[in-house]
Tab-separated table of N, CA and C in Angstrom:
chain	number	residue	atom	x	y	z
A	475	MET	N	0.714	-1.204	0.463
A	475	MET	CA	-0.016	0.272	0.328
A	475	MET	C	1.121	1.562	-0.190
A	476	ASP	N	0.981	1.339	-0.982
A	476	ASP	CA	1.489	3.607	-0.592
A	476	ASP	C	0.334	4.410	-0.411
A	477	LYS	N	0.943	5.032	-0.317
A	477	LYS	CA	1.407	6.401	0.452
A	477	LYS	C	-0.325	6.824	0.654
A	478	PHE	N	-0.183	6.978	-0.979
A	478	PHE	CA	-1.867	7.552	-1.751
A	478	PHE	C	-2.941	5.968	-1.040
A	479	GLU	N	-2.850	5.531	-1.521
A	479	GLU	CA	-3.275	4.329	-1.331
A	479	GLU	C	-4.001	4.971	0.567
A	480	VAL	N	-3.158	5.362	1.463
A	480	VAL	CA	-2.987	4.596	3.106
A	480	VAL	C	-3.979	6.437	3.007
A	481	ALA	N	-3.775	7.931	2.592
A	481	ALA	CA	-4.213	9.015	1.950
A	481	ALA	C	-5.315	7.787	2.570
A	482	ARG	N	-6.334	7.941	0.836
A	482	ARG	CA	-7.650	7.299	0.387
A	482	ARG	C	-7.839	6.935	2.068
A	483	ARG	N	-7.887	5.172	2.569
A	483	ARG	CA	-7.621	4.645	3.092
A	483	ARG	C	-8.300	5.170	4.497
A	484	ILE	N	-7.309	6.565	5.344
A	484	ILE	CA	-8.097	6.872	6.170
A	484	ILE	C	-8.745	7.745	6.476
A	485	LYS	N	-9.325	8.656	4.878
A	485	LYS	CA	-10.402	9.552	4.786
A	485	LYS	C	-10.555	8.773	4.995
A	486	SER	N	-11.163	7.912	3.990
A	486	SER	CA	-12.392	6.514	3.455
A	486	SER	C	-12.967	6.712	4.958
A	487	LEU	N	-12.242	6.020	5.809
A	487	LEU	CA	-12.353	5.356	6.715
A	487	LEU	C	-12.826	6.926	8.144
A	488	ARG	N	-12.302	8.200	8.525
A	488	ARG	CA	-13.526	8.490	8.852
A	488	ARG	C	-14.700	9.302	8.472
A	489	GLU	N	-15.025	9.112	7.331
A	489	GLU	CA	-15.730	9.642	6.233
A	489	GLU	C	-16.307	8.875	6.748
A	490	ALA	N	-16.303	7.113	6.521
A	490	ALA	CA	-17.089	6.358	7.278
A	490	ALA	C	-17.678	6.720	8.551
A	491	LYS	N	-17.190	6.678	9.775
A	491	LYS	CA	-17.565	6.896	11.213
A	491	LYS	C	-18.269	8.675	10.744
A	492	ASN	N	-18.180	9.389	10.250
A	492	ASN	CA	-18.235	11.028	9.650
A	492	ASN	C	-17.607	11.678	11.160
A	493	LEU	N	-16.596	11.058	11.262
A	493	LEU	CA	-15.099	12.151	12.411
A	493	LEU	C	-15.488	13.274	10.916
A	494	THR	N	-14.916	14.592	12.048
A	494	THR	CA	-14.206	15.359	10.655
A	494	THR	C	-12.084	15.672	11.120
A	495	GLN	N	-11.302	15.621	10.479
A	495	GLN	CA	-10.331	15.885	10.868
A	495	GLN	C	-10.280	16.201	11.898
A	496	ASN	N	-10.631	17.507	12.615
A	496	ASN	CA	-9.805	17.594	13.569
A	496	ASN	C	-10.756	16.390	15.011
A	497	ALA	N	-11.821	16.285	14.729
A	497	ALA	CA	-12.365	15.062	16.037
A	497	ALA	C	-11.375	14.047	15.889
A	498	LEU	N	-11.299	13.276	14.385
A	498	LEU	CA	-9.885	12.277	14.471
A	498	LEU	C	-8.749	12.557	14.874
A	499	ALA	N	-8.192	13.158	14.637
A	499	ALA	CA	-6.567	14.573	14.953
A	499	ALA	C	-6.844	13.940	16.557
A	500	ASN	N	-7.761	14.390	17.475
A	500	ASN	CA	-8.424	14.737	18.877
A	500	ASN	C	-7.857	13.008	19.157
A	501	ASN	N	-9.081	12.442	18.925
A	501	ASN	CA	-9.232	11.240	18.922
A	501	ASN	C	-8.308	10.048	19.191
A	502	ALA	N	-6.409	10.756	18.637
A	502	ALA	CA	-5.933	9.739	17.726
A	502	ALA	C	-4.639	10.778	18.491
A	503	GLY	N	-4.911	12.464	19.295
A	503	GLY	CA	-3.740	12.314	19.868
A	503	GLY	C	-2.011	12.852	18.768
A	504	VAL	N	-3.199	13.771	17.849
A	504	VAL	CA	-1.991	14.031	17.045
A	504	VAL	C	-2.683	15.028	16.395
A	505	SER	N	-2.149	16.568	15.223
A	505	SER	CA	-2.625	17.643	14.949
A	505	SER	C	-3.368	17.688	14.702
A	506	PRO	N	-4.279	17.941	13.837
A	506	PRO	CA	-5.324	18.091	12.583
A	506	PRO	C	-4.620	18.254	11.148
A	507	THR	N	-3.988	18.743	11.380
A	507	THR	CA	-2.640	19.436	10.019
A	507	THR	C	-2.147	18.134	9.870
A	508	TYR	N	-1.735	17.098	11.186
A	508	TYR	CA	-1.147	16.070	11.116
A	508	TYR	C	-2.420	15.217	10.262
A	509	ILE	N	-3.012	15.109	10.462
A	509	ILE	CA	-4.174	14.461	9.393
A	509	ILE	C	-4.556	14.511	8.283
A	510	TYR	N	-4.328	16.176	7.477
A	510	TYR	CA	-4.704	16.702	6.737
A	510	TYR	C	-3.106	16.902	5.749
A	511	GLN	N	-2.658	16.526	6.364
A	511	GLN	CA	-0.854	16.031	5.168
A	511	GLN	C	-1.617	14.695	4.912
A	512	LEU	N	-1.741	13.427	5.722
A	512	LEU	CA	-1.481	12.153	5.622
A	512	LEU	C	-3.465	12.296	4.388
A	513	GLU	N	-3.866	12.271	5.394
A	513	GLU	CA	-5.148	12.798	3.384
A	513	GLU	C	-4.527	12.969	1.602
A	514	LYS	N	-4.087	13.741	1.381
A	514	LYS	CA	-3.525	14.715	0.765
A	514	LYS	C	-2.285	13.762	0.302
A	515	GLY	N	-1.599	12.708	1.384
A	515	GLY	CA	-0.879	11.984	1.088
A	515	GLY	C	0.439	12.881	1.256
A	516	GLU	N	0.382	13.967	1.871
A	516	GLU	CA	1.632	14.381	1.508
A	516	GLU	C	2.532	14.543	2.577
A	517	LYS	N	2.189	13.975	3.776
A	517	LYS	CA	3.795	12.186	4.404
A	517	LYS	C	2.246	11.404	4.642
A	518	SER	N	3.701	10.490	4.771
A	518	SER	CA	3.353	9.413	5.398
A	518	SER	C	3.462	8.605	6.416
A	519	PRO	N	1.741	8.326	7.840
A	519	PRO	CA	2.127	7.725	8.371
A	519	PRO	C	3.544	6.382	9.855
A	520	THR	N	3.785	6.479	10.563
A	520	THR	CA	5.027	5.701	11.138
A	520	THR	C	3.829	4.480	11.621
A	521	VAL	N	4.569	3.324	11.570
A	521	VAL	CA	3.617	2.911	12.711
A	521	VAL	C	2.633	2.887	12.864
A	522	GLU	N	4.043	3.281	14.271
A	522	GLU	CA	2.999	4.412	15.917
A	522	GLU	C	2.342	4.632	15.224
A	523	TYR	N	2.194	5.627	14.752
A	523	TYR	CA	1.327	7.315	14.637
A	523	TYR	C	0.225	6.442	13.459
A	524	LEU	N	0.164	5.483	12.126
A	524	LEU	CA	-0.752	4.608	12.365
A	524	LEU	C	-1.607	3.938	13.131
A	525	ASP	N	-0.480	3.661	13.348
A	525	ASP	CA	-1.828	2.462	15.972
A	525	ASP	C	-2.446	4.342	15.996
A	526	HIS	N	-1.529	5.532	16.839
A	526	HIS	CA	-3.047	6.200	17.067
A	526	HIS	C	-3.213	6.773	16.361
A	527	ILE	N	-4.165	6.103	14.950
A	527	ILE	CA	-4.622	6.911	13.969
A	527	ILE	C	-6.390	6.278	14.296
A	528	CYS	N	-5.535	4.203	13.902
A	528	CYS	CA	-6.176	3.171	14.088
A	528	CYS	C	-7.106	3.257	14.983
A	529	TRP	N	-6.658	2.980	17.018
A	529	TRP	CA	-6.986	4.064	17.636
A	529	TRP	C	-7.962	5.219	17.629
A	530	GLY	N	-8.016	6.215	16.924
A	530	GLY	CA	-8.643	7.068	17.078
A	530	GLY	C	-10.424	6.887	16.296
A	531	LEU	N	-9.695	6.002	15.473
A	531	LEU	CA	-10.663	5.246	14.537
A	531	LEU	C	-11.554	4.100	15.440
A	532	GLY	N	-11.232	3.498	15.450
A	532	GLY	CA	-11.669	2.100	16.826
A	532	GLY	C	-12.048	1.387	15.916
A	533	ILE	N	-10.790	1.395	15.173
A	533	ILE	CA	-10.285	0.493	14.610
A	533	ILE	C	-9.049	-0.833	14.813
A	534	SER	N	-8.521	-2.038	14.365
A	534	SER	CA	-6.991	-1.798	14.548
A	534	SER	C	-6.410	-2.247	13.408
A	535	ILE	N	-5.339	-2.024	13.205
A	535	ILE	CA	-4.364	-2.015	12.045
A	535	ILE	C	-4.449	-2.989	10.759
A	536	GLU	N	-4.957	-4.198	11.812
A	536	GLU	CA	-4.769	-5.176	11.058
A	536	GLU	C	-6.904	-4.789	10.169
A	537	ASP	N	-7.466	-4.005	10.681
A	537	ASP	CA	-8.267	-3.735	9.762
A	537	ASP	C	-8.478	-2.789	9.013
A	538	PHE	N	-7.807	-1.865	9.168
A	538	PHE	CA	-7.112	-1.354	8.678
A	538	PHE	C	-6.329	-1.110	7.245
A	539	PHE	N	-5.362	-2.435	6.797
A	539	PHE	CA	-5.015	-3.413	5.762
A	539	PHE	C	-5.931	-4.100	5.088
A	540	SER	N	-7.571	-4.565	5.897
A	540	SER	CA	-7.979	-5.665	5.612
A	540	SER	C	-9.285	-5.072	5.099
A	541	THR	N	-9.053	-4.359	3.133
A	541	THR	CA	-9.806	-3.463	3.060
A	541	THR	C	-10.962	-4.720	2.137
A	542	LYS	N	-10.405	-5.128	0.867
A	542	LYS	CA	-11.843	-6.182	0.190
A	542	LYS	C	-11.688	-7.782	1.329
A	543	GLU	N	-10.527	-7.800	1.815
A	543	GLU	CA	-10.221	-10.269	2.100
A	543	GLU	C	-11.668	-9.870	2.842
A	544	LYS	N	-11.977	-8.760	3.536
A	544	LYS	CA	-13.669	-9.159	3.895
A	544	LYS	C	-15.242	-9.962	3.125
A	545	SER	N	-15.417	-8.446	2.740
A	545	SER	CA	-16.214	-8.620	1.459
A	545	SER	C	-15.977	-10.515	0.699
A	546	LYS	N	-15.118	-10.602	0.704
A	546	LYS	CA	-14.466	-12.352	-0.246
A	546	LYS	C	-14.243	-12.902	0.478
A	547	GLU	N	-14.713	-12.740	2.393
A	547	GLU	CA	-14.714	-13.792	3.244
A	547	GLU	C	-16.417	-14.244	3.546
A	548	GLN	N	-16.633	-13.174	2.883
A	548	GLN	CA	-18.174	-13.082	3.010
A	548	GLN	C	-19.362	-14.138	2.116
A	549	ILE	N	-18.612	-14.180	0.865
A	549	ILE	CA	-18.823	-14.401	-0.482
A	549	ILE	C	-19.158	-16.208	-0.007
A	550	PRO	N	-18.113	-17.513	0.495
A	550	PRO	CA	-18.610	-18.383	0.933
A	550	PRO	C	-20.314	-18.245	1.546
A	551	ASP	N	-20.439	-17.876	3.133
A	551	ASP	CA	-21.714	-18.359	2.862
A	551	ASP	C	-22.429	-18.337	2.707
A	552	LYS	N	-22.398	-17.409	1.777
A	552	LYS	CA	-23.619	-17.253	1.147
A	552	LYS	C	-23.440	-18.741	-0.322
A	553	TYR	N	-22.328	-18.720	-0.696
A	553	TYR	CA	-22.458	-19.808	-1.871
A	553	TYR	C	-22.099	-20.944	-1.277
A	554	SER	N	-22.900	-21.959	0.375
A	554	SER	CA	-21.892	-22.784	1.214
A	554	SER	C	-24.379	-23.141	1.030
A	555	ASN	N	-24.674	-21.901	1.216
A	555	ASN	CA	-26.926	-21.745	0.287
A	555	ASN	C	-26.678	-22.888	-0.773
A	556	LEU	N	-26.244	-22.212	-1.071
A	556	LEU	CA	-26.739	-22.632	-2.978
A	556	LEU	C	-26.228	-25.100	-2.917
A	557	THR	N	-27.450	-24.739	-3.487
A	557	THR	CA	-27.477	-26.601	-3.950
A	557	THR	C	-26.164	-26.618	-5.071
A	558	ALA	N	-25.738	-28.340	-5.291
A	558	ALA	CA	-24.890	-28.779	-6.170
A	558	ALA	C	-24.987	-27.940	-7.829
A	559	GLU	N	-26.337	-28.028	-8.167
A	559	GLU	CA	-26.896	-27.804	-9.065
A	559	GLU	C	-26.296	-26.290	-9.557
A	560	GLN	N	-26.432	-25.595	-8.483
A	560	GLN	CA	-26.620	-23.658	-8.211
A	560	GLN	C	-25.325	-23.387	-8.507
A	561	LYS	N	-24.602	-24.318	-7.819
A	561	LYS	CA	-23.365	-23.787	-7.692
A	561	LYS	C	-21.918	-23.926	-8.848
A	562	LYS	N	-22.743	-25.393	-9.480
A	562	LYS	CA	-22.003	-25.364	-11.240
A	562	LYS	C	-22.729	-24.819	-11.500
A	563	LEU	N	-24.254	-24.127	-11.752
A	563	LEU	CA	-24.461	-23.574	-12.883
A	563	LEU	C	-23.601	-21.641	-12.832
A	564	LEU	N	-23.570	-20.785	-11.003
A	564	LEU	CA	-22.687	-20.313	-11.037
A	564	LEU	C	-20.710	-20.406	-11.004
A	565	ASN	N	-20.280	-20.856	-10.896
A	565	ASN	CA	-18.872	-22.143	-11.521
A	565	ASN	C	-19.290	-21.381	-13.101
A	566	GLU	N	-20.119	-22.541	-13.349
A	566	GLU	CA	-19.941	-21.422	-16.038
A	566	GLU	C	-20.148	-20.748	-15.952
A	567	PHE	N	-20.926	-19.654	-15.492
A	567	PHE	CA	-21.107	-18.122	-15.946
A	567	PHE	C	-20.256	-17.617	-14.934
A	568	LEU	N	-19.770	-17.941	-13.553
A	568	LEU	CA	-18.180	-16.759	-13.831
A	568	LEU	C	-17.376	-17.477	-14.824
A	569	ASN	N	-17.089	-18.314	-15.129
A	569	ASN	CA	-15.565	-18.737	-15.687
A	569	ASN	C	-15.962	-17.948	-17.363
A	570	SER	N	-17.428	-17.233	-17.612
A	570	SER	CA	-17.318	-17.475	-19.151
A	570	SER	C	-17.470	-15.284	-19.037
A	571	LEU	N	-17.122	-14.746	-18.007
A	571	LEU	CA	-17.093	-14.051	-17.818
A	571	LEU	C	-16.086	-13.462	-18.208
């Protein structure tokens, strides 16, 4: 994950929690300017500061880096409810794409 992906992720998570940059900064114990610079991709957080930001967002660092993995994990739950014939048809359809 490069600094621009980190920037987008911080902003996305902050907005999903309905937090302003100032509120996140207060929660994380960093300056609002630092949050602004991170979200613009002007700075890259150290692991220590990323931990503070994650704490301010109410998530773990693991949650921060797991974006698409969680949605992929949900597919087998729905997939397991299908009959053998439905699974076969779904696989044929997906392979045709």
